[in-house]
Coordinates of C-alpha atoms and ligand atoms in Angstrom, one line a residue:
M1 CA 0.0 0.0 0.0
D2 CA 1.0 3.7 -0.4
T3 CA 3.3 4.5 2.5
Q4 CA 1.5 7.9 3.0
E5 CA -2.0 6.5 3.2
T6 CA -3.6 6.6 6.6
A7 CA -4.2 3.2 8.1
V8 CA -5.5 2.1 11.5
I9 CA -4.0 -1.0 13.1
K10 CA -6.2 -2.4 15.8
G11 CA -5.1 -4.4 18.9
K12 CA -5.9 -4.9 22.5
A13 CA -6.0 -1.8 24.7
V14 CA -3.5 -2.0 27.6
V15 CA -2.5 1.5 28.7
P16 CA -4.6 4.5 27.7
G17 CA -3.0 7.7 26.3
V18 CA -2.6 9.4 23.0
A19 CA 0.9 10.2 21.6
L20 CA 2.2 11.2 18.2
G21 CA 5.7 10.6 16.8
P22 CA 7.8 8.6 14.5
I23 CA 7.4 4.8 14.7
A24 CA 10.6 3.0 15.6
V25 CA 10.5 -0.6 14.4
V26 CA 12.1 -3.1 16.8
A27 CA 13.9 -5.5 14.5
P28 CA 12.4 -8.9 14.3
R29 CA 14.3 -11.8 15.9
P30 CA 17.2 -13.1 13.8
A31 CA 16.3 -16.0 11.6
V32 CA 16.9 -19.2 13.3
P33 CA 19.8 -20.9 11.4
E34 CA 19.3 -24.2 9.6
A35 CA 20.5 -27.3 11.3
G36 CA 24.2 -27.7 10.6
A37 CA 26.4 -30.7 10.0
E38 CA 26.9 -33.4 12.7
V39 CA 29.8 -32.7 15.1
D40 CA 32.6 -35.3 15.3
E41 CA 32.5 -37.3 18.6
G42 CA 35.8 -35.8 19.8
Q43 CA 34.5 -32.2 19.3
R44 CA 31.2 -32.6 21.1
E45 CA 32.3 -31.6 24.5
A46 CA 34.0 -28.5 23.1
E47 CA 30.8 -27.7 21.2
Y48 CA 28.8 -27.7 24.5
E49 CA 31.4 -25.5 26.1
R50 CA 31.0 -23.0 23.3
F51 CA 27.3 -22.9 24.1
E52 CA 28.0 -22.6 27.8
Q53 CA 30.3 -19.6 27.3
A54 CA 27.7 -17.9 25.2
A55 CA 24.9 -18.6 27.8
N56 CA 27.2 -17.4 30.6
A57 CA 27.9 -14.2 28.6
V58 CA 24.2 -13.6 28.2
T59 CA 23.5 -14.3 31.9
E60 CA 26.3 -12.0 33.0
A61 CA 25.3 -9.2 30.7
L62 CA 21.7 -9.4 31.9
K63 CA 22.7 -9.5 35.6
E64 CA 24.9 -6.5 35.0
R65 CA 22.0 -4.7 33.4
A66 CA 19.7 -5.6 36.3
K67 CA 22.2 -3.9 38.7
S68 CA 21.4 -0.6 37.1
L69 CA 17.7 -1.0 37.6
E70 CA 15.4 -1.0 40.6
G71 CA 12.3 -2.9 41.9
H72 CA 10.2 -4.8 39.4
A73 CA 12.3 -3.8 36.4
A74 CA 15.4 -5.4 38.1
D75 CA 13.3 -8.5 39.0
V76 CA 12.2 -9.0 35.3
V77 CA 15.8 -8.8 34.0
N78 CA 17.1 -11.0 36.8
A79 CA 14.3 -13.5 35.9
T80 CA 15.5 -13.6 32.3
A81 CA 19.1 -14.0 33.5
G82 CA 17.7 -17.0 35.5
L83 CA 16.4 -18.6 32.4
A84 CA 19.7 -18.2 30.6
S85 CA 21.4 -20.1 33.5
D86 CA 18.5 -22.6 34.0
R87 CA 20.0 -26.0 34.6
G88 CA 17.2 -28.0 33.0
W89 CA 17.6 -26.0 29.7
R90 CA 21.3 -26.3 29.8
R91 CA 21.1 -30.1 30.5
K92 CA 18.9 -30.4 27.4
V93 CA 21.4 -28.5 25.3
K94 CA 24.2 -30.8 26.7
K95 CA 22.3 -33.9 25.8
T96 CA 21.6 -32.6 22.3
T97 CA 25.2 -31.7 21.7
K98 CA 26.3 -35.1 23.0
Q99 CA 24.1 -36.6 20.2
G100 CA 26.2 -34.7 17.7
R101 CA 24.3 -31.5 17.0
N102 CA 26.2 -28.3 16.9
A103 CA 25.8 -25.6 19.6
I104 CA 23.4 -23.5 17.5
D105 CA 21.2 -26.4 16.5
A106 CA 21.2 -27.7 20.1
T107 CA 20.2 -24.3 21.5
V108 CA 17.3 -24.1 19.0
T109 CA 16.1 -27.6 19.7
A110 CA 16.3 -27.4 23.5
T111 CA 14.5 -24.1 23.5
A112 CA 11.8 -25.4 21.2
S113 CA 11.0 -28.2 23.6
F114 CA 10.8 -25.8 26.5
V115 CA 8.6 -23.4 24.5
E116 CA 6.3 -26.3 23.7
M117 CA 6.1 -27.3 27.4
F118 CA 5.5 -23.7 28.6
T119 CA 2.9 -23.2 26.0
A120 CA 1.1 -26.4 26.9
N121 CA 1.1 -25.3 30.6
G122 CA -0.6 -22.1 29.6
G123 CA -1.1 -19.1 31.9
V124 CA 2.0 -17.5 33.4
F125 CA 4.2 -20.2 31.8
A126 CA 2.9 -19.4 28.3
E127 CA 3.7 -15.7 29.0
R128 CA 7.3 -16.6 29.7
V129 CA 7.7 -18.0 26.1
A130 CA 8.9 -14.5 25.0
D131 CA 11.6 -14.6 27.7
L132 CA 12.8 -18.1 26.5
E133 CA 12.9 -17.0 22.9
D134 CA 14.7 -13.8 23.9
V135 CA 17.4 -15.8 25.7
R136 CA 17.7 -18.2 22.8
D137 CA 18.2 -15.3 20.3
R138 CA 20.8 -13.7 22.5
V139 CA 22.7 -16.9 22.8
L140 CA 22.5 -17.5 19.1
A141 CA 23.8 -14.0 18.4
H142 CA 26.8 -14.8 20.7
L143 CA 27.4 -18.1 19.0
Q144 CA 27.5 -16.4 15.6
G145 CA 29.6 -13.4 16.7
L146 CA 26.6 -11.0 16.1
P147 CA 25.5 -8.1 18.4
E148 CA 22.6 -9.2 20.8
P149 CA 19.2 -8.3 19.4
G150 CA 17.3 -5.5 21.2
L151 CA 15.7 -2.1 21.0
P152 CA 16.9 0.4 18.4
V153 CA 18.8 3.4 19.8
L154 CA 16.3 6.2 20.0
T155 CA 17.3 9.9 19.7
T156 CA 13.8 11.3 19.5
P157 CA 10.5 10.4 21.3
S158 CA 9.1 7.5 19.3
I159 CA 6.4 4.8 19.3
L160 CA 7.8 1.3 19.4
W161 CA 6.4 -1.2 16.9
A162 CA 7.5 -4.7 17.7
D163 CA 6.6 -8.4 17.3
D164 CA 6.8 -8.4 21.1
L165 CA 9.3 -6.8 23.4
A166 CA 11.7 -9.0 25.3
P167 CA 11.3 -8.6 29.1
A168 CA 15.0 -7.5 29.3
D169 CA 14.2 -4.7 26.8
T170 CA 11.0 -3.6 28.4
A171 CA 12.7 -3.3 31.7
T172 CA 15.1 -0.7 30.4
L173 CA 12.6 1.5 28.5
N174 CA 13.0 5.2 29.0
P175 CA 9.6 6.8 29.1
D176 CA 11.1 10.1 27.9
L177 CA 12.0 8.5 24.6
V178 CA 9.4 5.7 24.3
I179 CA 6.0 7.5 24.1
G180 CA 4.0 4.4 23.0
I181 CA 4.3 0.7 22.5
V182 CA 2.5 -1.4 20.0
T183 CA 3.1 -5.1 19.6
R184 CA 1.8 -7.7 17.2
R185 CA 2.0 -10.5 19.8
G186 CA 1.6 -10.7 23.6
G187 CA -1.5 -10.2 25.7
P188 CA -2.8 -7.8 28.3
T189 CA -0.8 -9.7 31.0
S190 CA 2.5 -10.2 29.1
H191 CA 5.7 -8.5 30.3
T192 CA 5.3 -5.8 27.8
A193 CA 1.9 -4.9 29.1
I194 CA 3.0 -5.1 32.8
I195 CA 6.0 -2.8 32.3
A196 CA 4.1 -0.4 30.0
R197 CA 1.4 -0.1 32.8
Q198 CA 4.1 0.4 35.4
L199 CA 5.8 3.2 33.4
N200 CA 2.4 4.5 32.2
I201 CA 3.4 4.4 28.5
P202 CA 0.4 4.2 26.2
C203 CA 0.3 0.6 25.0
V204 CA -1.6 -1.6 22.6
V205 CA -0.8 -5.4 22.2
A206 CA -1.9 -8.3 20.1
T207 CA -2.6 -6.5 16.8
G208 CA -1.7 -9.7 14.8
P209 CA 0.1 -9.4 11.5
T210 CA -0.5 -6.5 9.2
D211 CA 0.5 -5.5 5.7
V212 CA 0.7 -1.8 6.6
E213 CA 4.2 -0.5 5.5
I214 CA 6.2 1.2 8.3
S215 CA 9.6 2.6 7.7
S216 CA 11.5 2.8 11.0
G217 CA 12.1 6.3 12.3
E218 CA 10.3 7.9 9.3
T219 CA 6.7 6.8 9.3
E220 CA 4.6 8.9 11.6
G221 CA 2.1 7.2 14.0
M222 CA -0.4 8.1 16.6
I223 CA -1.1 5.6 19.4
S224 CA -4.6 5.7 21.0
G225 CA -4.1 3.4 24.0
A226 CA -7.7 3.3 25.3
A227 CA -9.0 2.6 21.8
G228 CA -6.3 -0.1 21.2
E229 CA -5.2 1.6 18.0
L230 CA -2.1 2.7 16.1
T231 CA -2.9 5.2 13.3
V232 CA -0.2 5.1 10.7
N233 CA 0.3 8.4 8.8
P234 CA -2.5 10.2 10.7
D235 CA -3.9 13.5 9.6
E236 CA -1.6 16.0 11.4
D237 CA -4.4 18.4 12.6
V238 CA -6.6 15.6 13.9
A239 CA -3.7 13.9 15.7
K240 CA -2.5 17.1 17.3
Q241 CA -6.0 17.8 18.5
A242 CA -6.3 14.3 19.9
V243 CA -3.0 14.6 21.8
H244 CA -4.1 18.0 23.2
E245 CA -7.4 16.6 24.4
W246 CA -5.6 13.6 25.9
Q247 CA -3.2 15.9 27.9
Q248 CA -6.1 17.8 29.4
L249 CA -7.9 14.6 30.2
A250 CA -4.7 13.0 31.6
E251 CA -4.6 15.6 34.3
K252 CA -8.2 14.8 35.4
I253 CA -7.6 11.1 35.2
A254 CA -4.6 11.3 37.4
N255 CA -6.8 13.0 40.0
W256 CA -9.8 10.7 39.6
E257 CA -10.6 8.3 42.5
G258 CA -14.1 7.0 41.9
P259 CA -16.8 6.0 42.3
A260 CA -18.2 6.6 38.9
Q261 CA -21.0 9.2 38.7
T262 CA -22.0 12.1 36.6
K263 CA -21.3 15.6 37.8
D264 CA -24.7 15.8 39.3
G265 CA -24.4 12.5 41.2
H266 CA -26.1 9.9 38.9
R267 CA -24.2 6.7 39.8
V268 CA -23.0 4.2 37.1
Q269 CA -21.3 1.1 38.3
L270 CA -17.7 0.9 36.9
L271 CA -16.5 -2.7 36.7
A272 CA -13.6 -4.5 35.1
N273 CA -13.3 -7.1 32.4
V274 CA -10.9 -9.9 33.5
Q275 CA -9.9 -13.4 32.5
D276 CA -8.1 -14.7 35.6
G277 CA -7.2 -14.2 39.2
P278 CA -4.0 -12.1 38.7
Q279 CA -5.9 -9.8 36.3
A280 CA -8.8 -9.5 38.8
A281 CA -6.2 -8.7 41.6
S282 CA -4.7 -6.0 39.4
A283 CA -8.1 -4.6 38.6
A284 CA -8.9 -4.5 42.4
S285 CA -6.0 -2.0 42.8
T286 CA -7.9 0.5 40.6
A287 CA -11.2 2.3 41.3
V288 CA -13.4 -0.3 39.8
E289 CA -16.1 -1.7 42.0
G290 CA -16.1 -5.3 40.8
V291 CA -16.0 -7.5 37.7
G292 CA -18.6 -7.0 35.0
L293 CA -17.2 -9.7 32.7
F294 CA -15.2 -12.7 33.8
R295 CA -14.3 -14.4 30.5
T296 CA -14.0 -18.0 31.9
E297 CA -13.1 -19.6 28.5
L298 CA -9.8 -17.7 28.5
L299 CA -8.6 -19.6 31.6
F300 CA -8.8 -22.9 29.7
L301 CA -7.6 -22.1 26.2
S302 CA -4.7 -24.5 26.5
S303 CA -6.6 -27.3 28.3
T304 CA -7.2 -30.3 26.1
K305 CA -9.1 -31.9 28.9
E306 CA -12.1 -30.4 30.7
P307 CA -10.9 -29.1 34.0
S308 CA -12.5 -30.8 37.0
V309 CA -15.2 -29.0 39.0
N310 CA -12.7 -28.5 41.8
D311 CA -10.1 -27.0 39.5
Q312 CA -12.6 -24.7 38.0
A313 CA -14.0 -23.7 41.4
A314 CA -10.5 -22.9 42.5
A315 CA -9.8 -20.7 39.5
Y316 CA -13.1 -18.9 39.8
G317 CA -12.5 -18.4 43.5
R318 CA -9.3 -16.5 42.7
V319 CA -11.4 -13.9 40.8
L320 CA -14.1 -13.8 43.4
N321 CA -11.5 -13.3 46.1
A322 CA -10.1 -10.2 44.4
F323 CA -13.5 -8.5 45.1
P324 CA -14.7 -10.0 48.4
K325 CA -17.3 -7.2 48.7
G326 CA -17.9 -6.3 45.1
K327 CA -20.1 -7.7 42.3
V328 CA -18.6 -10.3 40.1
V329 CA -20.3 -11.3 36.8
V330 CA -19.1 -14.7 35.6
R331 CA -19.7 -15.5 32.0
T332 CA -20.1 -19.2 31.2
L333 CA -17.9 -20.7 28.5
D334 CA -18.0 -18.7 25.3
A335 CA -16.3 -21.4 23.2
G336 CA -16.2 -21.5 19.5
S337 CA -15.6 -19.0 16.6
D338 CA -12.8 -16.6 17.6
K339 CA -12.3 -18.5 21.0
P340 CA -11.8 -22.2 20.3
V341 CA -11.6 -24.1 23.5
P342 CA -9.7 -27.4 22.9
F343 CA -11.6 -29.5 25.4
V344 CA -14.9 -28.6 23.7
E345 CA -15.0 -30.6 20.6
A346 CA -16.6 -28.6 17.8
E347 CA -17.7 -29.8 14.4
E348 CA -16.0 -28.0 11.6
E349 CA -18.3 -25.3 10.3
D350 CA -18.3 -23.1 7.2
N351 CA -19.3 -20.1 9.1
P352 CA -18.3 -20.5 12.8
A353 CA -19.3 -17.0 13.9
L354 CA -22.9 -17.9 13.0
G355 CA -22.5 -21.5 14.1
V356 CA -22.5 -23.5 17.3
R357 CA -20.7 -21.1 19.7
G358 CA -21.3 -19.8 23.2
V359 CA -24.3 -21.2 25.0
R360 CA -25.3 -23.1 21.8
I361 CA -22.5 -25.6 22.6
A362 CA -24.6 -26.7 25.6
W363 CA -27.5 -27.8 23.3
D364 CA -25.6 -31.0 22.8
R365 CA -23.2 -30.8 25.8
Q366 CA -25.4 -29.5 28.6
D367 CA -23.2 -31.6 31.0
I368 CA -20.2 -29.2 30.4
L369 CA -22.4 -26.2 31.2
E370 CA -23.9 -27.9 34.3
R371 CA -20.4 -28.8 35.6
Q372 CA -19.3 -25.2 35.1
L373 CA -22.4 -23.9 37.0
D374 CA -21.6 -26.5 39.8
A375 CA -18.1 -25.1 39.9
I376 CA -19.3 -21.5 40.1
A377 CA -21.7 -22.4 42.9
K378 CA -18.9 -24.2 44.7
A379 CA -16.6 -21.2 44.3
V380 CA -19.3 -18.9 45.8
E381 CA -19.8 -21.3 48.7
D382 CA -16.1 -21.8 49.4
N383 CA -15.3 -18.1 49.4
D384 CA -17.9 -16.8 51.8
R385 CA -19.1 -13.8 49.8
G386 CA -21.6 -12.5 52.3
D387 CA -23.8 -10.1 50.5
A388 CA -21.5 -9.6 47.6
P389 CA -23.4 -10.4 44.4
T390 CA -22.1 -13.2 42.1
W391 CA -24.1 -13.1 38.9
V392 CA -23.8 -15.6 36.1
M393 CA -24.5 -14.9 32.4
A394 CA -24.6 -16.9 29.2
P395 CA -23.0 -15.7 26.0
M396 CA -24.7 -15.8 22.5
V397 CA -28.3 -16.3 23.7
A398 CA -30.7 -15.6 20.9
T399 CA -34.2 -16.5 22.2
A400 CA -36.4 -16.3 25.3
D401 CA -36.5 -20.1 25.4
E402 CA -32.7 -20.3 25.7
A403 CA -32.8 -17.6 28.4
R404 CA -35.4 -19.6 30.4
W405 CA -33.4 -22.8 30.0
F406 CA -30.2 -21.2 31.2
A407 CA -32.0 -19.4 34.1
G408 CA -33.5 -22.7 35.2
M409 CA -30.1 -24.3 35.5
C410 CA -28.8 -21.3 37.5
H411 CA -31.8 -21.2 39.9
E412 CA -31.3 -24.9 40.7
R413 CA -27.9 -23.9 42.1
G414 CA -29.0 -20.7 43.8
L415 CA -27.2 -18.5 41.2
T416 CA -28.5 -15.2 39.8
P417 CA -28.9 -15.6 36.0
G418 CA -28.5 -13.1 33.2
I419 CA -27.6 -13.1 29.5
M420 CA -25.4 -11.2 27.2
V421 CA -27.0 -9.1 24.5
E422 CA -24.8 -9.9 21.5
V423 CA -27.4 -11.1 19.0
P424 CA -29.7 -8.3 17.5
A425 CA -32.7 -10.6 18.0
V426 CA -32.3 -10.3 21.8
A427 CA -32.3 -6.5 21.6
L428 CA -35.4 -6.6 19.5
C429 CA -37.2 -8.9 21.9
A430 CA -35.6 -7.6 25.1
R431 CA -38.8 -7.0 27.0
E432 CA -40.0 -10.6 26.7
I433 CA -36.5 -12.0 27.3
M434 CA -36.1 -9.9 30.4
Q435 CA -39.0 -11.7 32.0
E436 CA -36.8 -14.8 32.1
I437 CA -33.6 -13.5 33.7
D438 CA -32.4 -11.0 36.3
F439 CA -30.0 -8.8 34.3
V440 CA -28.4 -8.3 30.9
S441 CA -25.0 -7.2 29.7
I442 CA -24.5 -5.8 26.2
G443 CA -21.6 -7.3 24.4
T444 CA -21.0 -4.6 21.9
N445 CA -18.2 -6.4 20.2
D446 CA -20.5 -9.2 18.9
L447 CA -23.6 -7.0 18.8
T448 CA -21.8 -4.8 16.3
Q449 CA -20.5 -7.7 14.3
Y450 CA -23.9 -9.2 14.0
T451 CA -25.8 -6.0 13.5
M452 CA -23.5 -4.8 10.7
A453 CA -22.9 -8.3 9.3
A454 CA -19.1 -7.6 9.5
D455 CA -16.7 -10.1 10.9
R456 CA -15.1 -8.5 14.0
L457 CA -11.7 -9.8 13.0
S458 CA -11.7 -8.4 9.5
S459 CA -9.6 -5.3 8.9
P460 CA -11.2 -4.3 5.6
L461 CA -14.6 -4.2 7.5
A462 CA -13.2 -2.3 10.5
H463 CA -15.2 0.8 9.6
L464 CA -18.5 -1.2 9.8
N465 CA -17.3 -2.9 12.9
D466 CA -17.7 0.3 15.0
P467 CA -20.0 0.5 18.0
W468 CA -20.6 4.1 17.1
Q469 CA -22.7 2.9 14.2
P470 CA -26.1 4.4 14.8
A471 CA -27.8 1.1 14.1
V472 CA -25.9 -0.4 17.1
L473 CA -26.7 2.6 19.3
R474 CA -30.3 2.3 18.4
L475 CA -30.4 -1.3 19.5
I476 CA -28.6 -0.4 22.8
K477 CA -31.3 2.3 23.3
M478 CA -34.0 -0.3 22.8
V479 CA -32.4 -2.6 25.4
C480 CA -32.1 0.3 27.9
E481 CA -35.8 1.2 27.4
A482 CA -36.8 -2.4 28.0
G483 CA -34.5 -2.5 31.1
A484 CA -36.1 0.6 32.5
E485 CA -39.6 -0.7 31.9
T486 CA -39.0 -4.2 33.4
K487 CA -36.6 -2.9 36.1
T488 CA -33.8 -5.2 34.7
P489 CA -30.2 -3.9 35.2
V490 CA -28.5 -3.3 31.8
G491 CA -24.7 -3.3 31.7
V492 CA -22.3 -2.9 28.8
C493 CA -19.2 -5.1 28.8
G494 CA -18.0 -4.9 25.2
E495 CA -15.0 -2.7 24.3
A496 CA -17.4 0.2 23.6
A497 CA -17.6 0.8 27.4
S498 CA -13.9 1.5 27.4
D499 CA -14.3 4.4 25.0
P500 CA -14.7 7.4 27.4
L501 CA -16.9 9.4 25.0
L502 CA -19.1 6.5 24.2
A503 CA -19.3 5.6 27.9
C504 CA -21.0 9.0 28.4
V505 CA -23.4 8.2 25.5
L506 CA -24.2 4.8 27.1
T507 CA -24.8 6.5 30.5
G508 CA -27.2 8.9 28.7
L509 CA -29.0 5.9 27.1
G510 CA -29.6 4.5 30.6
V511 CA -27.0 1.8 31.0
N512 CA -26.5 1.0 34.8
S513 CA -23.0 -0.4 34.6
L514 CA -19.9 -0.2 32.4
S515 CA -17.4 -3.0 32.4
V516 CA -14.0 -2.0 31.0
A517 CA -10.4 -3.1 30.7
A518 CA -9.0 -2.0 34.1
P519 CA -6.4 0.4 32.6
S520 CA -9.3 2.3 30.9
A521 CA -11.4 2.7 34.1
A522 CA -10.0 6.0 35.4
G523 CA -10.4 7.6 31.9
V524 CA -14.0 6.4 31.6
G525 CA -14.8 7.5 35.2
A526 CA -13.2 10.9 34.7
Q527 CA -15.1 11.6 31.5
V528 CA -18.4 10.5 32.9
G529 CA -17.8 12.6 36.0
D530 CA -17.2 15.6 33.8
R531 CA -20.8 15.8 32.6
T532 CA -24.3 15.9 34.1
L533 CA -26.8 13.2 33.4
E534 CA -28.7 15.7 31.2
E535 CA -25.6 16.3 29.1
C536 CA -25.0 12.6 28.7
Q537 CA -28.7 12.2 27.6
K538 CA -28.2 15.0 25.1
M539 CA -25.0 13.3 23.8
A540 CA -27.0 10.0 23.5
A541 CA -29.8 11.6 21.6
A542 CA -27.4 13.3 19.2
A543 CA -25.4 10.1 18.6
V544 CA -28.5 7.9 18.1
A545 CA -29.9 10.4 15.5
A546 CA -26.7 10.4 13.4
T547 CA -26.3 8.6 10.2
S548 CA -22.7 7.5 10.4
P549 CA -20.2 6.6 13.2
V550 CA -18.1 9.7 12.4
D551 CA -21.2 11.9 12.7
A552 CA -22.4 10.1 15.8
K553 CA -19.0 10.7 17.5
K554 CA -18.9 14.4 16.4
A555 CA -22.6 14.9 17.4
A556 CA -21.9 13.4 20.9
A557 CA -18.8 15.5 21.4
D558 CA -20.6 18.7 20.4
A559 CA -23.6 17.9 22.5
G560 CA -21.5 17.2 25.6
Ligands
LIG601 C1 -18.7 -8.8 23.3 O1 -19.1 -9.6 22.4 O2 -18.9 -7.6 23.3 C2 -18.1 -9.4 24.5 C3 -17.9 -8.7 25.6 O3 -17.7 -10.7 24.4 P1 -16.4 -11.2 23.7 O4 -15.6 -10.0 23.2 O5 -15.6 -12.0 24.7 O6 -16.9 -12.0 22.6
LIG602 MG1 -19.0 -11.7 22.6

């Protein structure tokens, strides 16, 4: 594509903030060399020593770097140094060199088997894969007499664009020169995300591959952390205005302490979207009041076997425990389509987003859902939650019959049932469906995809896949009206709630709770707190009446 053309790369929001500057490309890892010739028996010991010297050099250099750092940054670099000196890994290299493989080949093979093991273990182990690969690349560089891979030398404040940052590199980031970080890989709890949060550098992760051309140090970019976007070659005036608005807001955010309410005291519950205990614990350190969406399927993405009820209950308990007095909304498995869960065997389908996903899996496998509800009930019982509400909701419900069926299973276990509003049919029949359950939570990610008939993962359809689409806003309005009439709480837990301006529109539409990625919470709380309820209502009316997402956003901004 034309290098001057504006393009938006979307990923997962990690740290909010808007910054404009040249994009510095972090060189991809060096190509892993082809397997070399077999080493003569008499040379094999020396070959292992060659590896050991390289691994020692890497360990020492990392330890040396850690000495110049403090706190968590030093811990991260020391942990990477620990991997470079790990006995198990070195033993595996030794064994491989003894079999006749050269040092480079043995390093690659041994690391691959550890990567496989870490990935299979999932969770925090899987997140250390980047560390392992980093250590491997450093050792390979030493073995080949090359400089160690790492960050480019920055002379001007820049946005980093990387596959993923190695922990040892993230630990030495200088926030004066690194004004944004965007990675193709990683996740909201990877090292890059942790360090970016700690340094408060706007950060977006997991964009996936892209064909947008970026020339290091030359292509201009604008990172919008809360929106999870990197705009390449942005319009200069628009970008400067966005940066200015962010700086003004940043000051308010820094001083915001919660709870969320409009300027005139209308309360909106601000909750967090989480996927496991550590994420819930980190959300608990912000001003959110609880969890509005606990995506349970993400706990088990690497399990090939269904976790036992006890194991599930323990994992759910860790999230409940992070908010012993706050509301926690647990979503039952949303398996299928963009979230395949290995232990749920699914038929191959031509059109998985419109296929057997979410609660539909339980049509044939009600036993899996029942065991999950047993585990949730056990977690509630084991964790003595007193009056703290634990709500349970089903994803991808489309009819009143499904809502009733799900609610029945929850009632049998003393659980409070709700459903997600992700299918337009549910918004259209909200009044009737609300008779069956106790609350709804609008999943704007899927509601937008299904309303606009636009795959949420498709970049060419990104302009359709925008929750500011008036059609989506009108459906949300219908749900809020039905909620007010039937006295059913209406939350929003899709990414739309993390957009501070849209959060004001949602408040104006009558949404009772907003569930957001924890790093976005203060930004949302501060923006909602900056307006009266009447202003939010005017913003909502203006956005709903618009004919395009751009107009809706502008109309809302002008009205508020
Ligand atoms: C949604 O669809 O908006 C939602 C919150 O669910 P998920 O993104 O996990 O599909
Ligand atoms: Mg969804």
